[in-house]
Amino acid sequence: MPADYAARWRRTAPRLPLARIDRAYLGPLVEAAAVALGHSPVAEADLIARGRFRIFNHDLVEAGMPPRWHVSVLDGSTVDASVHWTKLSTAGAVDIKGVWELSRFAWVYPLVRAWVLEGEARHVETFWRLLEDWMDANPPNRGPQWMCGQEASMRLIAVAFALQAFRAHPATTDDRLLLTARLATATAGRIRAHLAYALSQRNNHGLSESLGLFTAGALWPHLASAAAWRDQGLETLFPQVEALVDPEDGGFSQHSTNYHRLFLQLMTWAEVVLAAEGQQLPPRTRARVVRATEFLSNLLEPDGTVPRYGADDSADLFPLSGSPAHDFRPALGAARALFLGDRLPAGPWDEAALLLIGPMPISARVLSGEGKVFRPTAGVGLLRHPRGSAFFRVPLRAPWRHRPSQADHLHVSLRWDGAWIAEDVGTFTYAGGGPDEFGSAVHHNVVTVDRRGPMRKVGRFLWIPWTSCAAVVASQGLGASLRDLGGAQWERRVLRFPQGFVIIDRVRAADPASRCELRWHGRSRAGLEQLSLACSQASEEAWITADARTGEGFFAPRYGRREAAWTRRLTAVGPAVTFVTSLGCQVELRADVVVVDGESIPLQP
């Protein structure tokens, strides 16, 4: 490395907005956001300095200072850090995400926010001490923290962000600048060696690793291989975006609102770094990102939540506000400012965009909240009502372009009077198997016959066969049907009426002894009690909470944590069963019609 490396970097390395804007301007804005949310980044930064870290953007845990980098924050398990990472496996008894979590460096962002707010040197020193200790404890390519190129990329992005924030601070010495250059070099080498595998996954891994390679080259431009890293990163990034985002619907390949948010955060970072070089995303790539931004905006609720569906490992690349993890406005606000040229209504969630891209556009667009959203290629439908929303997971296209995330076909989430009363239960863990995995049909708000679903799980992230749904006419809403693994036919219509929503399920099975079960999952019994259920056959209702044997009656607020919740189950036996669920409506189920507030709806659409 050249003797004058640090001096050259300080003079000519690209400057992100955080390095260009005076802290005296940013500080009061960050403080105002903290006051509005009742969340103090200074208090969190001081907890970090004492060894308490927020994991999965949710709970604070005691991890030590310096942290125990190779110990899982989920269960205390330890992974050997002395061997080359290729000698380790993600398939062992330890949930590796618990070991990786602190080394994703999400703790960087509250330290930066605290420094921006009050300008105290202790927050800068905390960052550098942690980075120095991590580098000592994790030599390049040794131990679990080098197993995943995506984790390495997110770590490098966090370090790059902090370096931009602290680049003029006296604590950022030449030796510490060289330390970040060594990290960038090791990270780029790790990514390049296995980039082909990441690209083959056709998901966020390839995107993240391409972006990590680009970051190393663009923000450490004086390193010998920087130009090659930068170019290869962009050459692999752009085609992925065009392949993984549907040009019509804007849906993302991973069939998950949380991973869709991660995609937008990755692209926000790409555009911010390109802008620092005087560049921007090429038009074809940008068009896909625009559609993806519009897609998630269409699902946004006034409180910042979106319908939860698909795998959810609590990924949040930029926890740059005090907003809770389920608030998507920080990420969407930045994406809309960059790619749509407008903003959400102003609020404390603007802090994330402020620190990433600088002052926001002043014009705010009121989201339309259109009454019906249907994105058939993405497999998403949404009906809005003055009192709530009904989200419908309906993957229609066959064959699938990208592998399914969960067996969630025809799942419905219901929101009423400002709260999700029936919803997707989340993702507790990717490790192991059995009832702790929430991706199967019985863990969704659907009908099952003899506990079967439309697919079976054959690997950690693989479901087969890739079953699709067929569209069903539903003039007052949305409808679809499918055939499960045992050949039973199931049809669901989600209908909107002036008073609320009605969901009609019709099941046809070959065996007269078929056990047909309708499940609704929710965080509270009071919420599920707002649903009225009816069945065409004699039926039995059960309320289930925290059943460890079946995994029913739980909710995962973040990865690695599950809490007692409620499952409301209605069971009937027979080859032909009709279930009707209503919310806000008066319903009567007859032989061939459903009467909704005096209006007859034929059971046969």
Coordinates of C-alpha atoms in Angstrom, one line a residue:
M1 CA 0.0 0.0 0.0
P2 CA 1.5 3.4 -0.9
A3 CA 3.1 5.4 1.9
D4 CA 0.8 8.4 1.0
Y5 CA -2.4 6.3 0.8
A6 CA -4.1 8.0 3.7
A7 CA -3.4 11.5 2.5
R8 CA -4.6 10.6 -1.0
W9 CA -7.7 9.0 0.3
R10 CA -8.6 12.1 2.4
R11 CA -8.1 14.4 -0.6
T12 CA -9.8 12.5 -3.4
A13 CA -12.0 9.6 -2.2
P14 CA -15.6 10.2 -3.1
R15 CA -17.7 12.0 -0.5
L16 CA -21.1 10.8 0.4
P17 CA -23.8 13.3 1.5
L18 CA -23.0 12.6 5.2
A19 CA -19.4 13.7 4.7
R20 CA -20.5 16.9 2.8
I21 CA -23.2 18.3 5.1
D22 CA -22.3 20.2 8.2
R23 CA -23.1 18.3 11.4
A24 CA -24.4 21.6 12.8
Y25 CA -27.2 21.3 10.2
L26 CA -27.9 17.6 10.7
G27 CA -27.8 17.5 14.5
P28 CA -31.0 19.4 15.3
L29 CA -32.9 17.4 12.7
V30 CA -31.7 14.1 14.2
E31 CA -32.6 15.4 17.7
A32 CA -36.1 16.4 16.6
A33 CA -36.7 12.9 15.1
A34 CA -35.4 11.3 18.3
V35 CA -37.8 13.4 20.5
A36 CA -40.7 12.7 18.2
L37 CA -40.2 8.9 18.5
G38 CA -39.0 8.9 22.1
H39 CA -35.9 7.0 21.0
S40 CA -32.5 8.3 21.9
P41 CA -29.6 7.3 19.7
V42 CA -27.2 8.7 22.3
A43 CA -28.7 6.3 25.0
E44 CA -28.3 3.4 22.6
A45 CA -24.8 4.4 21.6
D46 CA -23.8 4.5 25.3
L47 CA -25.4 1.0 25.8
I48 CA -23.2 -0.2 22.9
A49 CA -20.1 1.1 24.6
R50 CA -21.1 -1.0 27.7
G51 CA -21.7 -4.1 25.6
R52 CA -25.4 -4.1 25.0
F53 CA -26.3 -4.4 21.3
R54 CA -29.6 -4.4 19.4
I55 CA -30.1 -7.6 17.5
F56 CA -32.2 -8.0 14.4
N57 CA -33.3 -4.4 14.8
H58 CA -35.4 -5.4 17.8
D59 CA -34.1 -6.5 21.2
L60 CA -31.1 -5.3 23.2
V61 CA -28.9 -8.2 24.4
E62 CA -25.8 -8.3 26.6
A63 CA -22.9 -9.3 24.3
G64 CA -19.9 -7.9 26.2
M65 CA -17.3 -5.2 25.4
P66 CA -15.5 -6.2 23.4
P67 CA -18.3 -8.5 22.1
R68 CA -17.9 -12.2 21.9
W69 CA -17.8 -12.2 18.1
H70 CA -18.1 -16.0 17.7
V71 CA -20.9 -16.6 20.1
S72 CA -24.5 -16.8 19.0
V73 CA -26.7 -14.0 20.3
L74 CA -29.6 -16.4 20.1
D75 CA -28.5 -19.3 22.3
G76 CA -24.9 -18.7 23.4
S77 CA -23.4 -21.4 21.0
T78 CA -19.8 -20.9 19.9
V79 CA -18.3 -21.5 16.5
D80 CA -14.6 -22.2 15.9
A81 CA -12.9 -19.1 14.7
S82 CA -9.5 -20.7 14.2
V83 CA -10.2 -22.6 10.9
H84 CA -10.6 -21.5 7.3
W85 CA -14.3 -20.6 6.7
T86 CA -14.6 -23.4 4.1
K87 CA -14.1 -25.9 6.9
L88 CA -17.4 -24.7 8.5
S89 CA -21.0 -25.3 7.6
T90 CA -24.2 -23.4 7.9
A91 CA -26.1 -26.7 8.3
G92 CA -25.0 -27.6 11.8
A93 CA -26.8 -27.5 15.1
V94 CA -26.0 -23.9 15.6
D95 CA -28.2 -21.3 13.9
I96 CA -25.4 -19.4 12.2
K97 CA -27.4 -16.2 11.9
G98 CA -27.1 -15.8 15.6
V99 CA -23.3 -15.9 15.3
W100 CA -23.3 -13.5 12.3
E101 CA -25.6 -10.9 13.7
L102 CA -23.2 -8.6 15.6
S103 CA -20.7 -8.9 12.7
R104 CA -23.2 -7.4 10.3
F105 CA -22.3 -4.2 12.1
A106 CA -25.8 -2.8 12.5
W107 CA -24.5 -1.1 15.6
V108 CA -22.6 1.3 13.4
Y109 CA -25.7 3.3 12.6
P110 CA -26.8 4.3 16.2
L111 CA -23.2 5.4 16.8
V112 CA -23.2 7.6 13.7
R113 CA -26.6 9.0 14.7
A114 CA -25.5 9.7 18.2
W115 CA -22.4 11.5 17.0
V116 CA -24.4 13.6 14.5
L117 CA -26.8 14.6 17.3
E118 CA -24.3 15.7 19.9
G119 CA -20.8 15.6 18.4
E120 CA -19.2 13.7 21.2
A121 CA -15.9 12.0 20.4
R122 CA -16.7 8.9 22.6
H123 CA -19.1 7.6 19.9
V124 CA -16.4 7.8 17.2
E125 CA -14.0 6.1 19.5
T126 CA -16.5 3.3 20.3
F127 CA -16.7 2.6 16.5
W128 CA -13.0 2.5 16.0
R129 CA -12.4 0.3 19.1
L130 CA -15.0 -2.2 18.0
L131 CA -13.6 -2.3 14.4
E132 CA -10.1 -2.8 15.7
D133 CA -11.1 -5.6 18.0
W134 CA -13.2 -7.3 15.2
M135 CA -10.2 -7.2 12.8
D136 CA -8.0 -8.8 15.5
A137 CA -10.5 -11.5 16.3
N138 CA -11.4 -12.3 12.6
P139 CA -8.3 -12.5 10.4
P140 CA -9.3 -12.6 6.7
N141 CA -11.0 -15.9 5.7
R142 CA -10.8 -17.4 9.2
G143 CA -13.8 -18.3 11.2
P144 CA -17.6 -18.0 10.7
Q145 CA -17.6 -14.3 9.9
W146 CA -16.1 -14.9 6.5
M147 CA -18.5 -17.8 5.5
C148 CA -21.0 -15.5 3.8
G149 CA -20.2 -13.0 1.1
Q150 CA -23.4 -11.2 1.7
E151 CA -22.7 -10.7 5.4
A152 CA -19.2 -9.4 4.5
S153 CA -20.7 -7.0 2.0
M154 CA -23.2 -5.6 4.6
R155 CA -20.4 -5.2 7.1
L156 CA -18.3 -3.3 4.6
I157 CA -21.2 -1.0 3.7
A158 CA -21.6 -0.2 7.4
V159 CA -17.9 0.6 7.8
A160 CA -18.0 2.7 4.6
F161 CA -20.9 4.7 6.0
A162 CA -19.1 5.3 9.3
L163 CA -15.9 6.2 7.6
Q164 CA -17.7 8.9 5.6
A165 CA -19.3 10.2 8.8
F166 CA -16.0 10.3 10.7
R167 CA -13.6 11.0 7.9
A168 CA -12.6 14.5 9.3
H169 CA -12.7 13.5 12.9
P170 CA -9.3 13.4 14.8
A171 CA -10.0 9.9 15.9
T172 CA -9.8 8.7 12.3
T173 CA -6.1 8.4 12.2
D174 CA -4.0 7.3 9.2
D175 CA -3.5 3.9 10.8
R176 CA -7.3 3.5 11.2
L177 CA -7.8 4.5 7.6
L178 CA -5.4 1.8 6.6
L179 CA -7.3 -0.7 8.7
T180 CA -10.5 0.0 6.7
A181 CA -8.5 -0.4 3.5
R182 CA -7.3 -3.8 4.7
L183 CA -10.9 -4.8 5.4
A184 CA -12.0 -3.6 1.9
T185 CA -9.3 -5.6 0.3
A186 CA -10.1 -8.8 2.3
T187 CA -13.8 -8.4 1.6
A188 CA -13.4 -7.9 -2.1
G189 CA -11.2 -10.9 -2.3
R190 CA -13.7 -13.0 -0.4
I191 CA -16.5 -11.9 -2.7
R192 CA -14.7 -12.3 -6.0
A193 CA -13.6 -15.9 -5.1
H194 CA -17.2 -17.1 -4.9
L195 CA -19.3 -14.5 -6.7
A196 CA -20.5 -17.0 -9.3
Y197 CA -22.2 -19.0 -6.6
A198 CA -23.9 -15.9 -5.2
L199 CA -25.2 -15.0 -8.6
S200 CA -26.5 -18.5 -9.1
Q201 CA -28.9 -18.0 -6.2
R202 CA -30.8 -15.3 -8.1
N203 CA -31.7 -13.4 -5.0
N204 CA -30.4 -10.8 -2.6
H205 CA -27.1 -12.6 -2.1
G206 CA -25.9 -11.8 -5.6
L207 CA -27.1 -8.3 -5.4
S208 CA -25.5 -7.7 -2.0
E209 CA -22.1 -9.2 -3.0
S210 CA -22.0 -7.3 -6.3
L211 CA -22.7 -4.1 -4.4
G212 CA -20.1 -5.0 -1.8
L213 CA -17.5 -5.4 -4.5
F214 CA -18.6 -2.1 -6.1
T215 CA -18.4 -0.4 -2.7
A216 CA -14.8 -1.6 -2.1
G217 CA -13.7 -0.3 -5.5
A218 CA -15.6 3.0 -5.4
L219 CA -15.0 4.2 -1.9
W220 CA -11.4 2.9 -1.5
P221 CA -10.4 3.9 -5.0
H222 CA -6.6 4.1 -4.4
L223 CA -6.2 0.4 -3.8
A224 CA -4.4 -1.5 -6.5
S225 CA -7.4 -3.6 -7.7
A226 CA -10.1 -1.0 -6.9
A227 CA -11.0 -0.3 -10.5
A228 CA -11.5 -4.0 -11.3
W229 CA -13.6 -4.4 -8.2
R230 CA -15.8 -1.5 -9.0
D231 CA -16.3 -2.5 -12.6
Q232 CA -17.1 -6.1 -11.9
G233 CA -19.5 -5.1 -9.2
L234 CA -21.5 -3.0 -11.5
E235 CA -21.3 -5.4 -14.4
T236 CA -22.9 -8.1 -12.3
L237 CA -25.3 -5.8 -10.4
F238 CA -27.2 -4.3 -13.2
P239 CA -28.2 -7.5 -15.1
Q240 CA -29.4 -9.0 -11.8
V241 CA -31.7 -6.1 -11.1
E242 CA -33.3 -6.4 -14.5
A243 CA -33.7 -10.2 -14.1
L244 CA -35.0 -10.2 -10.5
V245 CA -37.6 -7.4 -10.7
D246 CA -40.6 -7.9 -12.8
P247 CA -40.9 -5.1 -15.4
E248 CA -44.7 -4.9 -15.1
D249 CA -45.5 -5.5 -11.5
G250 CA -42.3 -4.4 -9.8
G251 CA -42.3 -7.6 -7.7
F252 CA -39.0 -8.9 -6.4
S253 CA -37.8 -12.5 -6.9
Q254 CA -37.9 -13.5 -3.2
H255 CA -41.6 -13.1 -2.7
S256 CA -41.2 -11.3 0.6
T257 CA -42.0 -7.8 1.8
N258 CA -38.9 -7.8 4.1
Y259 CA -36.5 -8.8 1.3
H260 CA -38.2 -6.3 -1.0
R261 CA -37.3 -3.6 1.5
L262 CA -33.7 -4.9 1.6
F263 CA -33.6 -4.8 -2.2
L264 CA -34.6 -1.1 -2.2
Q265 CA -32.1 -0.3 0.5
L266 CA -29.3 -2.0 -1.6
M267 CA -30.3 0.0 -4.6
T268 CA -30.5 3.2 -2.6
W269 CA -26.9 2.6 -1.5
A270 CA -25.9 1.9 -5.1
E271 CA -27.4 5.2 -6.3
V272 CA -25.9 7.2 -3.5
V273 CA -22.4 5.9 -4.1
L274 CA -22.8 6.3 -7.9
A275 CA -23.9 9.9 -7.3
A276 CA -20.8 10.6 -5.3
E277 CA -18.9 9.7 -8.5
G278 CA -21.1 11.9 -10.6
Q279 CA -22.9 8.8 -12.0
Q280 CA -26.3 7.2 -11.7
L281 CA -28.0 3.8 -12.4
P282 CA -28.5 3.1 -16.1
P283 CA -32.0 3.7 -17.4
R284 CA -33.0 0.0 -17.8
T285 CA -31.9 -0.7 -14.3
R286 CA -33.4 2.4 -12.9
A287 CA -36.8 1.6 -14.5
R288 CA -36.9 -1.7 -12.6
V289 CA -36.1 0.0 -9.3
V290 CA -38.8 2.6 -9.9
R291 CA -41.3 -0.2 -10.4
A292 CA -40.1 -2.0 -7.3
T293 CA -40.5 1.3 -5.3
E294 CA -44.0 1.8 -6.5
F295 CA -44.8 -1.9 -5.7
L296 CA -44.0 -1.6 -2.0
S297 CA -45.5 1.9 -1.8
N298 CA -48.8 0.4 -3.0
L299 CA -48.8 -1.9 0.1
L300 CA -47.9 0.8 2.6
E301 CA -50.4 1.4 5.5
P302 CA -50.7 4.8 7.2
D303 CA -48.7 3.6 10.2
G304 CA -45.7 2.5 8.0
T305 CA -46.5 -1.3 8.1
V306 CA -47.0 -3.5 5.1
P307 CA -48.6 -6.9 4.8
R308 CA -46.0 -9.4 6.0
Y309 CA -45.4 -12.3 3.7
G310 CA -42.6 -14.6 2.7
A311 CA -39.4 -15.3 4.5
D312 CA -38.4 -12.6 7.0
D313 CA -34.9 -12.7 8.7
S314 CA -35.4 -9.1 10.0
A315 CA -32.9 -7.7 7.5
D316 CA -32.8 -3.9 7.7
L317 CA -29.6 -2.6 6.0
F318 CA -29.9 0.9 7.3
P319 CA -31.5 1.2 10.8
L320 CA -31.1 5.0 10.7
S321 CA -34.1 6.1 12.7
G322 CA -35.8 5.2 15.9
S323 CA -38.7 3.8 14.0
P324 CA -39.6 0.1 14.9
A325 CA -38.4 -2.6 12.5
H326 CA -41.9 -3.1 11.1
D327 CA -42.1 0.6 9.9
F328 CA -41.1 0.6 6.2
R329 CA -41.3 4.4 5.9
P330 CA -37.5 5.0 6.5
A331 CA -36.6 2.8 3.6
L332 CA -39.4 3.8 1.3
G333 CA -38.9 7.5 2.0
A334 CA -35.3 7.3 0.8
A335 CA -36.2 5.2 -2.2
R336 CA -39.0 7.5 -3.3
A337 CA -36.8 10.6 -3.0
L338 CA -34.1 9.0 -5.2
F339 CA -36.2 7.1 -7.7
L340 CA -39.6 8.8 -7.8
G341 CA -38.6 12.4 -7.0
D342 CA -41.1 12.9 -4.2
R343 CA -41.4 12.0 -0.5
L344 CA -43.8 10.5 2.0
P345 CA -45.5 12.9 4.4
A346 CA -42.9 14.3 6.7
G347 CA -42.1 12.6 9.9
P348 CA -39.3 11.2 12.1
W349 CA -38.8 8.4 9.6
D350 CA -37.2 11.0 7.3
E351 CA -34.0 10.7 9.4
A352 CA -32.9 7.7 7.4
A353 CA -33.2 9.5 4.1
L354 CA -31.5 12.6 5.5
L355 CA -28.4 10.7 6.6
L356 CA -28.2 8.7 3.4
I357 CA -29.0 11.2 0.7
G358 CA -29.2 14.6 2.3
P359 CA -32.1 17.0 2.4
M360 CA -35.3 15.6 1.0
P361 CA -37.4 17.0 -1.8
I362 CA -40.0 19.4 -0.4
S363 CA -42.9 18.0 -2.4
A364 CA -44.9 15.2 -0.8
R365 CA -47.2 12.9 -2.8
V366 CA -50.2 11.6 -1.0
L367 CA -50.2 7.9 -1.8
S368 CA -53.4 7.0 -3.6
G369 CA -54.4 4.1 -1.3
E370 CA -56.2 2.7 -4.3
G371 CA -59.1 0.4 -3.4
K372 CA -57.8 -2.6 -5.3
V373 CA -54.2 -3.6 -5.9
F374 CA -53.5 -6.7 -8.0
R375 CA -50.1 -7.7 -9.2
P376 CA -50.6 -11.1 -10.7
T377 CA -47.0 -11.8 -11.6
A378 CA -45.8 -11.0 -8.1
G379 CA -48.7 -12.9 -6.7
V380 CA -50.1 -10.1 -4.6
G381 CA -53.6 -8.6 -4.2
L382 CA -54.9 -6.0 -1.8
L383 CA -58.4 -4.7 -1.1
R384 CA -58.8 -1.5 0.8
H385 CA -61.8 -0.5 2.9
P386 CA -62.3 2.7 5.0
R387 CA -61.7 0.6 8.1
G388 CA -59.0 -1.7 6.9
S389 CA -57.3 -3.9 4.3
A390 CA -57.4 -7.5 3.1
F391 CA -54.2 -8.8 1.7
F392 CA -54.3 -11.8 -0.6
R393 CA -51.3 -14.0 -1.5
V394 CA -52.2 -15.4 -4.9
P395 CA -49.3 -16.6 -7.1
L396 CA -51.0 -17.2 -10.5
R397 CA -48.2 -17.5 -13.1
A398 CA -47.0 -20.9 -14.0
P399 CA -44.3 -21.8 -14.1
W400 CA -42.8 -19.7 -11.4
R401 CA -39.9 -17.5 -12.5
H402 CA -38.2 -17.7 -9.1
R403 CA -38.4 -20.3 -6.4
P404 CA -41.3 -19.9 -3.9
S405 CA -40.4 -18.5 -0.4
Q406 CA -43.1 -20.3 1.6
A407 CA -46.2 -22.5 1.1
D408 CA -48.4 -19.4 1.5
H409 CA -50.7 -19.8 -1.5
L410 CA -54.1 -18.0 -0.9
H411 CA -53.0 -16.7 2.5
V412 CA -55.0 -13.7 3.7
S413 CA -54.0 -11.0 6.2
L414 CA -56.7 -8.7 7.6
R415 CA -56.3 -5.2 9.0
W416 CA -59.1 -3.5 10.8
D417 CA -59.3 -0.2 12.7
G418 CA -55.6 0.4 12.6
A419 CA -54.3 -3.0 13.5
W420 CA -53.4 -6.3 11.8
I421 CA -55.8 -8.8 13.4
A422 CA -55.0 -11.8 11.3
E423 CA -51.6 -12.0 9.6
D424 CA -48.5 -14.0 8.6
V425 CA -46.8 -15.3 11.7
G426 CA -43.3 -14.5 10.5
T427 CA -40.1 -16.5 10.4
F428 CA -38.7 -17.8 13.6
T429 CA -35.7 -19.6 12.3
Y430 CA -34.1 -21.0 9.1
A431 CA -32.3 -23.7 11.0
G432 CA -33.5 -27.1 11.9
G433 CA -37.0 -28.2 11.0
G434 CA -40.3 -29.3 12.4
P435 CA -42.9 -27.1 14.1
D436 CA -40.4 -24.2 14.7
E437 CA -40.5 -23.4 10.9
F438 CA -43.4 -21.2 10.1
G439 CA -43.5 -21.5 6.3
S440 CA -45.9 -24.3 5.8
A441 CA -49.6 -24.0 5.0
V442 CA -50.8 -24.8 8.6
H443 CA -48.9 -21.7 9.7
H444 CA -50.8 -19.5 7.3
N445 CA -54.4 -18.2 7.2
V446 CA -55.7 -20.9 4.8
V447 CA -57.7 -24.1 4.5
T448 CA -55.9 -27.4 4.7
V449 CA -57.1 -30.9 4.0
D450 CA -55.5 -33.4 6.4
R451 CA -52.9 -30.8 7.2
R452 CA -51.6 -30.9 3.6
G453 CA -50.5 -27.8 1.7
P454 CA -49.7 -27.1 -2.0
M455 CA -46.0 -27.8 -1.6
R456 CA -43.6 -29.8 0.6
K457 CA -40.3 -28.6 1.9
V458 CA -37.2 -30.5 0.7
G459 CA -34.4 -28.2 1.8
R460 CA -33.7 -25.2 3.9
F461 CA -35.0 -22.9 1.3
L462 CA -36.6 -25.1 -1.3
W463 CA -40.3 -26.1 -1.7
I464 CA -41.6 -28.5 -4.4
P465 CA -43.6 -28.8 -6.6
W466 CA -43.8 -25.1 -7.7
T467 CA -47.6 -25.1 -7.5
S468 CA -49.4 -22.1 -8.9
C469 CA -53.0 -20.9 -8.6
A470 CA -55.7 -20.5 -11.2
A471 CA -57.7 -17.3 -11.3
V472 CA -61.4 -17.4 -10.2
V473 CA -63.9 -14.7 -11.2
A474 CA -64.8 -12.5 -8.2
S475 CA -66.5 -9.3 -9.3
Q476 CA -66.5 -7.8 -5.8
G477 CA -62.8 -8.7 -5.1
L478 CA -60.2 -11.3 -5.9
G479 CA -60.4 -15.1 -6.3
A480 CA -58.2 -18.1 -7.0
S481 CA -58.1 -21.9 -6.7
L482 CA -55.4 -24.6 -6.4
R483 CA -55.0 -28.3 -6.0
D484 CA -53.0 -29.5 -2.9
L485 CA -50.5 -32.3 -2.7
G486 CA -53.3 -34.9 -2.1
G487 CA -55.4 -33.8 -5.1
A488 CA -58.0 -31.8 -3.0
Q489 CA -59.4 -28.7 -4.8
W490 CA -59.6 -25.5 -2.8
E491 CA -61.1 -22.2 -4.0
R492 CA -61.0 -18.9 -2.1
R493 CA -62.7 -15.6 -2.9
V494 CA -61.8 -12.4 -1.0
L495 CA -64.7 -9.9 -1.3
R496 CA -65.2 -6.3 -0.3
F497 CA -68.5 -4.9 0.8
P498 CA -69.6 -1.5 2.2
Q499 CA -69.5 -2.9 5.7
G500 CA -66.2 -4.9 5.5
F501 CA -64.8 -8.1 4.0
V502 CA -66.0 -11.7 3.4
I503 CA -63.8 -14.6 2.6
I504 CA -65.5 -17.7 1.0
D505 CA -63.6 -21.0 1.0
R506 CA -64.9 -24.1 -0.9
V507 CA -63.0 -27.4 -0.5
R508 CA -63.5 -30.6 -2.6
A509 CA -61.7 -33.7 -1.6
A510 CA -61.9 -37.3 -2.7
D511 CA -62.1 -39.0 0.7
P512 CA -65.3 -38.7 2.7
A513 CA -63.3 -38.7 5.9
S514 CA -61.2 -35.7 4.8
R515 CA -60.4 -33.4 7.7
C516 CA -60.8 -29.8 6.5
E517 CA -59.4 -27.1 8.7
L518 CA -59.6 -23.3 8.4
R519 CA -57.0 -21.4 10.4
W520 CA -56.7 -17.8 11.3
H521 CA -53.5 -16.7 13.1
G522 CA -53.2 -13.4 15.1
R523 CA -51.2 -11.8 17.8
S524 CA -54.3 -11.4 20.1
R525 CA -57.4 -13.4 20.8
A526 CA -59.4 -10.2 20.9
G527 CA -58.4 -9.4 17.3
L528 CA -59.4 -12.8 16.0
E529 CA -62.7 -12.6 17.9
Q530 CA -63.7 -9.9 15.5
L531 CA -64.0 -12.5 12.8
S532 CA -67.3 -14.3 12.3
L533 CA -67.0 -17.9 11.0
A534 CA -69.5 -20.2 9.4
C535 CA -69.3 -23.7 8.0
S536 CA -71.6 -25.7 5.7
Q537 CA -71.0 -28.9 7.8
A538 CA -71.0 -29.7 11.5
S539 CA -67.8 -28.2 12.8
E540 CA -65.6 -27.8 15.8
E541 CA -63.8 -24.6 16.8
A542 CA -60.6 -24.6 18.8
W543 CA -58.4 -21.7 20.2
I544 CA -54.7 -22.6 20.3
T545 CA -51.9 -20.7 22.0
A546 CA -48.2 -21.7 22.2
D547 CA -48.6 -25.3 21.1
A548 CA -44.9 -26.4 20.9
R549 CA -45.9 -29.8 19.4
T550 CA -47.5 -28.2 16.2
G551 CA -46.0 -24.8 16.3
E552 CA -49.4 -23.2 16.2
G553 CA -50.4 -20.3 18.4
F554 CA -47.0 -18.4 18.0
F555 CA -45.9 -15.2 16.4
A556 CA -42.3 -14.3 15.5
P557 CA -41.7 -10.5 16.0
R558 CA -38.2 -10.9 14.7
Y559 CA -35.8 -13.6 13.6
G560 CA -34.9 -16.0 16.3
R561 CA -37.7 -15.1 18.7
R562 CA -41.2 -16.4 19.0
E563 CA -43.9 -15.4 21.4
A564 CA -47.2 -16.8 22.4
A565 CA -50.0 -15.8 20.1
W566 CA -53.3 -17.3 18.9
T567 CA -54.6 -19.6 16.3
R568 CA -58.3 -19.9 15.7
R569 CA -59.2 -23.2 14.0
L570 CA -62.5 -24.4 12.6
T571 CA -62.6 -28.1 11.6
A572 CA -65.1 -30.1 9.6
V573 CA -65.1 -33.6 8.1
G574 CA -66.3 -34.4 4.7
P575 CA -65.5 -34.4 0.9
A576 CA -67.2 -31.0 0.3
V577 CA -67.0 -28.2 2.8
T578 CA -67.6 -24.4 2.6
F579 CA -66.2 -22.0 5.1
V580 CA -67.2 -18.3 5.3
T581 CA -65.3 -15.7 7.3
S582 CA -66.6 -12.2 7.7
L583 CA -65.2 -9.0 9.2
G584 CA -67.6 -6.1 9.7
C585 CA -70.4 -7.8 7.8
Q586 CA -73.6 -9.7 8.8
V587 CA -73.4 -13.0 7.0
E588 CA -75.8 -16.0 6.6
L589 CA -74.5 -19.2 4.9
R590 CA -77.2 -21.1 2.9
A591 CA -77.2 -24.1 0.7
D592 CA -76.1 -22.3 -2.5
V593 CA -75.6 -18.7 -1.5
V594 CA -74.0 -16.5 1.1
V595 CA -76.2 -13.6 2.2
V596 CA -74.0 -10.6 3.1
D597 CA -75.9 -7.7 4.7
G598 CA -79.0 -8.7 2.7
E599 CA -77.1 -9.3 -0.6
S600 CA -77.0 -12.8 -2.0
I601 CA -73.7 -14.0 -3.3
P602 CA -73.7 -17.4 -5.2
L603 CA -71.3 -20.0 -3.8
Q604 CA -70.6 -21.0 -7.4
P605 CA -68.9 -17.8 -8.9

